[in-house]
Amino acid sequence: MTLLGPTSNTFISQRLRLHYVDWGNAEKPPLLLIHGGRDHCRSWDWTAEALRDDWHVIALDHRGHGDSDWASDGNYRTMDMVYDVAQLVHQLGLAPVTIVSHSWGANVSLRYAGLFPEDVAKLVAIEGIFPTPDWELRMKDVPFARRVRDYIAEKRKAAGRLPRRYATLEDAYARMKAENTYLTDVQARHLTIHGINRNEDGTFTWKFDPYVHIDHPYDISTERKHELWEAITAPTLLMNGADSWAGNPERDGRIKHFRNGTVIEFENAGHWLHHDQFDRFIGTLRDFL
């Protein structure tokens, strides 16, 4: 029997039921795909299909995303997501695991790899080295009390805001295309179909919790983050889009915190470079893996 797509599965982390898809081939080396903010596990389908013959591919839905539970308090801290990844790897016995990750998911995976270096074989972080040094300098001038007050204000505002509803699937699809103009029609439609829920009245809303937009004011310090990056022992490939806001870690000096890291920048690509330049991305990924 040949499956056309992945199986849908769940595991428990901090009392949340979290979702992941499994592309089979359990006898092959494990490969974990971790998406970014406001995204979902099925955004990796093209990557999974390209690699499924040689790897046991698993793609996670973060808490508050895709088909995973939303956090009851509406708080989405990066270190809680690190726990979720640790729990998935532990429960499924994936270590040593190879990880390919994007954006917020890459931020999470870099911390995980520093905490558990023995459990990571290789690591790919797409647009995950943030915040940028410039942003961190600006934030140092913002008093802590103001950050917390702003956070509380944003939470209150979000509590009174209803998730945006789209009258038709085409409307949601148009929003997806507007978010990333590099996407092909096929890519945008696939990401939309797997990224929305249909409401009882027939309208559509995105699956992610609206609270994931809100940056939490409590996180580990920049120094602690650098310590974790420096503890990573696995070969690490840092990918960046030339047209992205995330910056290039080689040019701004962040690469110095990686003992075994390589930076590759993709021209004509933004924050979602693995969609924007898929053929080059998958070729580069195969060479690294």
CSV table of C-alpha atoms in Angstrom, one decimal, residues 112-252:
chain,number,residue,atom,x,y,z
A,112,TYR,CA,16.6,23.0,21.7
A,113,ALA,CA,19.8,22.1,19.9
A,114,GLY,CA,21.8,24.1,22.5
A,115,LEU,CA,20.0,22.5,25.4
A,116,PHE,CA,20.2,18.9,24.0
A,117,PRO,CA,23.2,18.9,21.7
A,118,GLU,CA,23.6,15.2,21.9
A,119,ASP,CA,20.1,14.7,20.5
A,120,VAL,CA,20.5,16.7,17.3
A,121,ALA,CA,22.4,15.2,14.3
A,122,LYS,CA,22.1,18.2,11.9
A,123,LEU,CA,20.2,21.4,12.0
A,124,VAL,CA,18.8,23.7,9.4
A,125,ALA,CA,17.5,27.1,10.5
A,126,ILE,CA,15.7,29.2,7.9
A,127,GLU,CA,15.4,32.8,8.9
A,128,GLY,CA,15.5,31.9,12.6
A,129,ILE,CA,18.4,34.0,14.0
A,130,PHE,CA,16.4,36.9,15.5
A,131,PRO,CA,15.8,39.5,16.8
A,132,THR,CA,18.5,41.3,14.8
A,133,PRO,CA,21.2,43.2,16.7
A,134,ASP,CA,19.7,46.5,15.7
A,135,TRP,CA,16.3,45.6,17.1
A,136,GLU,CA,17.9,44.4,20.4
A,137,LEU,CA,19.7,47.7,20.7
A,138,ARG,CA,16.4,49.6,20.3
A,139,MET,CA,14.7,47.4,22.8
A,140,LYS,CA,17.3,48.2,25.4
A,141,ASP,CA,16.1,51.7,25.5
A,142,VAL,CA,12.5,50.6,26.3
A,143,PRO,CA,11.9,50.4,30.0
A,144,PHE,CA,10.8,47.0,31.2
A,145,ALA,CA,7.6,48.4,32.8
A,146,ARG,CA,6.6,49.9,29.5
A,147,ARG,CA,7.1,46.6,27.7
A,148,VAL,CA,4.8,44.8,30.1
A,149,ARG,CA,2.2,47.6,30.0
A,150,ASP,CA,2.2,47.5,26.2
A,151,TYR,CA,1.8,43.7,26.4
A,152,ILE,CA,-1.1,44.0,28.7
A,153,ALA,CA,-2.7,46.6,26.5
A,154,GLU,CA,-2.3,44.3,23.4
A,155,LYS,CA,-3.8,41.4,25.3
A,156,ARG,CA,-6.8,43.4,26.2
A,157,LYS,CA,-7.2,44.6,22.7
A,158,ALA,CA,-6.9,41.0,21.3
A,159,ALA,CA,-9.5,39.8,23.8
A,160,GLY,CA,-12.1,42.1,22.2
A,161,ARG,CA,-11.1,41.4,18.6
A,162,LEU,CA,-13.0,38.7,16.7
A,163,PRO,CA,-10.9,36.5,14.3
A,164,ARG,CA,-11.2,37.8,10.8
A,165,ARG,CA,-13.7,35.9,8.7
A,166,TYR,CA,-13.5,35.4,4.9
A,167,ALA,CA,-16.7,35.0,3.0
A,168,THR,CA,-15.1,32.6,0.5
A,169,LEU,CA,-12.1,30.4,0.1
A,170,GLU,CA,-11.0,32.7,-2.7
A,171,ASP,CA,-10.9,35.6,-0.3
A,172,ALA,CA,-8.6,33.7,2.1
A,173,TYR,CA,-6.5,32.6,-0.9
A,174,ALA,CA,-6.1,36.3,-2.0
A,175,ARG,CA,-4.9,37.2,1.5
A,176,MET,CA,-2.3,34.5,1.4
A,177,LYS,CA,-1.0,35.7,-2.0
A,178,ALA,CA,-0.8,39.3,-0.7
A,179,GLU,CA,1.2,38.1,2.3
A,180,ASN,CA,3.9,36.6,0.1
A,181,THR,CA,4.0,37.7,-3.5
A,182,TYR,CA,6.7,35.2,-4.4
A,183,LEU,CA,4.2,32.3,-3.9
A,184,THR,CA,2.9,30.5,-7.0
A,185,ASP,CA,-0.9,30.0,-7.3
A,186,VAL,CA,-0.5,26.3,-6.5
A,187,GLN,CA,1.6,27.0,-3.4
A,188,ALA,CA,-0.8,29.7,-2.1
A,189,ARG,CA,-3.9,27.6,-2.6
A,190,HIS,CA,-2.3,24.6,-0.8
A,191,LEU,CA,-1.2,26.7,2.1
A,192,THR,CA,-4.6,28.3,2.3
A,193,ILE,CA,-6.6,25.0,2.2
A,194,HIS,CA,-4.6,23.5,5.0
A,195,GLY,CA,-4.4,26.7,7.0
A,196,ILE,CA,-8.1,27.5,7.4
A,197,ASN,CA,-11.2,26.3,9.2
A,198,ARG,CA,-14.7,26.5,7.9
A,199,ASN,CA,-17.1,28.1,10.4
A,200,GLU,CA,-20.7,27.1,11.0
A,201,ASP,CA,-22.0,30.0,8.9
A,202,GLY,CA,-19.9,29.0,6.0
A,203,THR,CA,-17.2,31.6,6.4
A,204,PHE,CA,-13.5,30.8,6.8
A,205,THR,CA,-10.9,31.8,9.5
A,206,TRP,CA,-7.3,31.0,9.9
A,207,LYS,CA,-6.4,28.1,12.2
A,208,PHE,CA,-3.8,29.9,14.3
A,209,ASP,CA,-4.8,31.6,17.6
A,210,PRO,CA,-5.0,35.4,17.1
A,211,TYR,CA,-3.0,35.7,20.3
A,212,VAL,CA,0.2,34.3,18.7
A,213,HIS,CA,0.6,37.8,17.2
A,214,ILE,CA,1.5,39.2,20.6
A,215,ASP,CA,5.1,39.2,21.7
A,216,HIS,CA,5.5,38.0,25.3
A,217,PRO,CA,7.6,40.4,27.4
A,218,TYR,CA,9.4,37.6,29.3
A,219,ASP,CA,12.0,35.6,27.6
A,220,ILE,CA,15.6,34.5,28.2
A,221,SER,CA,18.3,37.2,27.9
A,222,THR,CA,20.4,37.8,24.8
A,223,GLU,CA,23.4,36.4,26.7
A,224,ARG,CA,21.6,33.2,27.6
A,225,LYS,CA,20.4,32.8,24.0
A,226,HIS,CA,24.0,33.2,22.8
A,227,GLU,CA,25.1,30.6,25.3
A,228,LEU,CA,22.6,28.1,23.8
A,229,TRP,CA,23.8,28.8,20.2
A,230,GLU,CA,27.4,28.3,21.3
A,231,ALA,CA,26.5,25.0,22.9
A,232,ILE,CA,25.2,23.5,19.6
A,233,THR,CA,27.5,20.8,18.3
A,234,ALA,CA,25.6,19.6,15.3
A,235,PRO,CA,26.5,20.9,11.8
A,236,THR,CA,24.2,23.9,11.4
A,237,LEU,CA,23.1,25.5,8.2
A,238,LEU,CA,21.6,29.0,8.5
A,239,MET,CA,19.6,30.1,5.5
A,240,ASN,CA,18.4,33.6,4.8
A,241,GLY,CA,16.5,35.4,2.0
A,242,ALA,CA,18.2,38.4,0.5
A,243,ASP,CA,14.9,40.3,0.5
A,244,SER,CA,13.9,39.5,4.1
A,245,TRP,CA,13.8,41.7,7.2
A,246,ALA,CA,15.7,39.1,9.3
A,247,GLY,CA,19.2,40.1,8.3
A,248,ASN,CA,22.2,38.1,7.4
A,249,PRO,CA,24.0,36.6,10.5
A,250,GLU,CA,27.3,36.5,8.6
A,251,ARG,CA,27.3,40.3,7.9
A,252,ASP,CA,26.0,41.4,11.3
